[in-house]
Short mmCIF file of C-alpha atoms in Angstrom, two decimals:
data_model
loop_
_atom_site.label_atom_id
_atom_site.label_comp_id
_atom_site.label_asym_id
_atom_site.label_seq_id
_atom_site.Cartn_x
_atom_site.Cartn_y
_atom_site.Cartn_z
CA MET P 1 28.51 31.50 23.29
CA THR P 2 26.78 29.29 20.73
CA ARG P 3 23.10 28.41 20.98
CA PRO P 4 23.66 24.70 21.72
CA ASP P 5 25.76 25.72 24.76
CA ALA P 6 22.96 27.96 26.00
CA ALA P 7 20.39 25.20 25.44
CA LEU P 8 22.54 22.66 27.29
CA ARG P 9 23.12 25.12 30.12
CA GLN P 10 19.37 25.72 30.40
CA ALA P 11 18.64 21.97 30.35
CA ARG P 12 21.18 21.33 33.14
CA ALA P 13 19.67 24.16 35.21
CA GLU P 14 16.17 22.69 34.75
CA GLN P 15 17.44 19.24 35.79
CA LEU P 16 18.91 20.74 38.94
CA VAL P 17 15.71 22.64 39.79
CA GLU P 18 13.75 19.40 39.43
CA ARG P 19 16.17 17.40 41.60
CA LEU P 20 16.32 20.05 44.31
CA GLY P 21 12.57 20.31 44.63
CA GLY P 22 12.22 23.37 46.82
CA ARG P 23 15.34 22.75 48.90
CA PRO P 24 17.51 25.82 49.38
CA LEU P 25 21.03 26.00 47.95
CA VAL P 26 23.42 27.55 50.48
CA LEU P 27 26.83 28.91 49.50
CA VAL P 28 29.49 28.84 52.22
CA GLY P 29 33.14 29.83 52.27
CA MET P 30 35.58 32.60 53.08
CA MET P 31 34.96 36.28 52.54
CA GLY P 32 36.00 37.04 48.98
CA ALA P 33 35.23 33.55 47.65
CA GLY P 34 32.48 34.97 45.44
CA LYS P 35 29.41 33.69 47.30
CA THR P 36 27.26 36.74 46.58
CA THR P 37 28.30 37.20 42.94
CA VAL P 38 28.07 33.48 42.12
CA GLY P 39 24.87 33.21 44.15
CA ARG P 40 23.15 35.93 42.14
CA ARG P 41 24.12 34.26 38.85
CA LEU P 42 23.08 30.85 40.15
CA ALA P 43 19.70 32.16 41.31
CA ALA P 44 19.10 33.74 37.88
CA ARG P 45 20.00 30.47 36.15
CA LEU P 46 17.73 28.44 38.40
CA ASN P 47 14.95 31.04 38.44
CA ARG P 48 15.21 31.22 42.23
CA HIS P 49 15.14 34.05 44.74
CA PHE P 50 18.62 35.16 45.86
CA LEU P 51 19.32 36.23 49.42
CA ASP P 52 22.55 37.28 51.11
CA SER P 53 22.53 36.50 54.85
CA ASP P 54 24.67 39.57 55.61
CA GLU P 55 22.13 41.85 53.89
CA GLU P 56 19.28 40.13 55.73
CA ILE P 57 21.10 40.57 59.07
CA GLU P 58 21.63 44.27 58.36
CA LYS P 59 17.93 44.70 57.55
CA ALA P 60 16.86 42.85 60.71
CA ALA P 61 19.28 44.77 62.96
CA GLN P 62 18.87 48.09 61.09
CA MET P 63 22.67 48.42 61.38
CA THR P 64 25.63 47.58 59.17
CA ILE P 65 27.68 44.51 60.02
CA PRO P 66 30.69 46.62 61.09
CA GLU P 67 28.33 48.54 63.41
CA ILE P 68 26.94 45.30 64.88
CA PHE P 69 30.47 44.01 65.52
CA GLU P 70 31.50 47.34 67.07
CA GLN P 71 28.40 47.94 69.23
CA ARG P 72 27.26 44.42 70.11
CA GLY P 73 30.29 42.21 69.49
CA GLU P 74 30.82 39.08 67.40
CA PRO P 75 28.82 36.69 69.68
CA GLU P 76 25.66 38.81 69.28
CA PHE P 77 26.29 39.07 65.53
CA ARG P 78 26.59 35.25 65.27
CA ALA P 79 23.37 34.74 67.27
CA GLY P 80 21.52 37.10 64.93
CA GLU P 81 23.08 35.39 61.94
CA THR P 82 21.79 32.00 63.10
CA ARG P 83 18.26 33.39 63.60
CA VAL P 84 18.24 35.02 60.14
CA ILE P 85 19.55 31.88 58.39
CA ALA P 86 16.96 29.71 60.19
CA ARG P 87 14.22 32.05 58.89
CA VAL P 88 15.60 32.18 55.33
CA LEU P 89 15.93 28.37 55.11
CA LYS P 90 12.16 28.09 55.55
CA GLU P 91 11.69 29.90 52.24
CA HIS P 92 10.99 27.79 49.16
CA ALA P 93 13.46 27.71 46.25
CA VAL P 94 16.08 30.14 47.49
CA VAL P 95 19.81 30.54 46.84
CA LEU P 96 21.47 31.85 49.99
CA ALA P 97 24.96 33.32 50.22
CA THR P 98 26.20 33.19 53.82
CA GLY P 99 28.84 35.22 55.59
CA GLY P 100 32.29 33.67 55.99
CA GLY P 101 31.74 32.66 59.62
CA ALA P 102 28.17 31.37 59.35
CA PHE P 103 28.92 27.71 58.52
CA VAL P 104 31.61 27.65 61.23
CA ASN P 105 28.86 28.11 63.85
CA GLU P 106 27.77 24.61 64.89
CA GLU P 107 24.08 25.51 65.23
CA THR P 108 23.98 27.27 61.87
CA ARG P 109 25.86 24.39 60.20
CA ALA P 110 23.32 21.89 61.60
CA LEU P 111 20.44 24.03 60.26
CA VAL P 112 22.02 24.22 56.80
CA LYS P 113 22.82 20.48 56.74
CA GLY P 114 19.24 19.65 57.78
CA GLU P 115 17.38 21.97 55.44
CA ALA P 116 19.53 22.64 52.37
CA ILE P 117 22.27 21.57 49.99
CA SER P 118 25.50 23.32 50.97
CA VAL P 119 28.18 24.34 48.49
CA TRP P 120 31.64 25.41 49.64
CA LEU P 121 33.18 27.94 47.24
CA LYS P 122 36.84 27.23 47.92
CA ALA P 123 39.43 29.79 46.89
CA GLU P 124 43.17 30.11 47.31
CA ILE P 125 44.64 32.75 49.63
CA ASP P 126 45.98 34.96 46.81
CA ILE P 127 42.57 35.24 45.13
CA LEU P 128 40.82 35.85 48.46
CA PHE P 129 43.29 38.47 49.63
CA GLU P 130 43.19 40.34 46.32
CA ARG P 131 39.37 40.40 46.41
CA VAL P 132 38.94 41.37 50.08
CA SER P 133 41.58 44.09 49.78
CA ARG P 134 39.25 45.99 47.44
CA ARG P 135 36.78 46.70 50.26
CA SER P 136 37.26 48.05 53.77
CA ASN P 137 34.07 46.63 55.33
CA ARG P 138 35.55 43.37 56.66
CA PRO P 139 35.50 43.63 60.49
CA LEU P 140 37.60 40.50 61.00
CA LEU P 141 40.39 41.92 58.81
CA LYS P 142 40.80 45.19 60.68
CA THR P 143 44.14 43.98 62.07
CA ALA P 144 47.80 44.98 61.80
CA ASN P 145 48.41 42.17 59.28
CA PRO P 146 45.18 41.38 57.37
CA ARG P 147 46.85 38.73 55.16
CA ALA P 148 48.12 36.81 58.22
CA THR P 149 44.64 37.12 59.75
CA LEU P 150 43.10 35.74 56.55
CA GLU P 151 45.61 32.85 56.51
CA LYS P 152 44.68 32.01 60.12
CA LEU P 153 40.97 32.11 59.28
CA ILE P 154 41.61 29.75 56.34
CA GLU P 155 43.55 27.37 58.57
CA ASP P 156 40.73 27.35 61.13
CA ARG P 157 37.76 27.31 58.77
CA TYR P 158 38.68 25.15 55.78
CA PRO P 159 38.33 21.85 57.70
CA ILE P 160 34.80 22.97 58.71
CA TYR P 161 33.84 24.21 55.24
CA ALA P 162 34.91 20.78 53.97
CA GLU P 163 31.79 19.40 55.69
CA ALA P 164 29.63 21.07 53.00
CA ASP P 165 27.81 18.69 50.65
CA VAL P 166 29.70 19.92 47.60
CA THR P 167 32.98 21.77 47.01
CA VAL P 168 33.51 24.01 43.98
CA VAL P 169 36.75 25.88 43.33
CA SER P 170 36.27 29.63 42.98
CA ARG P 171 38.97 30.77 40.61
CA ASP P 172 39.87 33.84 38.63
CA VAL P 173 37.37 33.34 35.80
CA PRO P 174 34.03 35.02 35.09
CA GLN P 175 31.73 34.17 38.00
CA ASP P 176 29.17 32.84 35.54
CA ALA P 177 31.61 29.99 34.84
CA VAL P 178 31.80 29.24 38.57
CA ALA P 179 27.98 29.28 38.73
CA GLY P 180 28.01 26.66 35.95
CA ASP P 181 30.49 24.60 37.95
CA VAL P 182 28.09 24.76 40.92
CA VAL P 183 25.17 23.51 38.79
CA GLU P 184 27.24 20.56 37.55
CA ALA P 185 28.70 19.71 40.98
CA VAL P 186 25.33 19.80 42.76
CA LEU P 187 23.67 17.75 39.99
CA SER P 188 26.44 15.16 40.30
CA TYR P 189 26.08 15.11 44.10
CA LEU P 190 22.30 14.63 43.93
CA GLN P 191 22.64 11.86 41.31
CA ARG P 192 25.01 10.01 43.69
CA GLN P 193 22.38 10.31 46.44
CA ASP P 194 19.78 8.38 44.39
#
């Protein structure tokens, strides 16, 4: 990367920080879309604190997410998720990566829409399936046909994710490039709001 690119990238990040004020940036989308990886890079670029709602839920519950699903069920997990996200959104200048089902919850979606700028990291099924297949800690994919389950989740969730303020395509490139796409897309969105 040449220096002018780095300087431009830094200038765009500073513009975004200024336009956001302290408002949180919330990444939504399917498991495997890259919310955590992109979120960490985005937070570093914007000099913000990064939080992952799943990690925060695990800390609060003192259990892993698979354990919460197994012992308490999905409804209790979603209720805890909403409480954790409500708490995190009160923090100043944060980048928050949410779990795949968080934005689907009406209460959580209303909280995010009221307090933050939401970014949907949209990815195609092949990319998602390849990424989620690397890890076995996805409770919703513990089915006889995980790919069919993922396709059904996409069918159900994509219309809801489309309600996010901004959509950025998560593709098979270095996640730093996707973080740059997020900076540009959110800047463009905020400029249109003026």
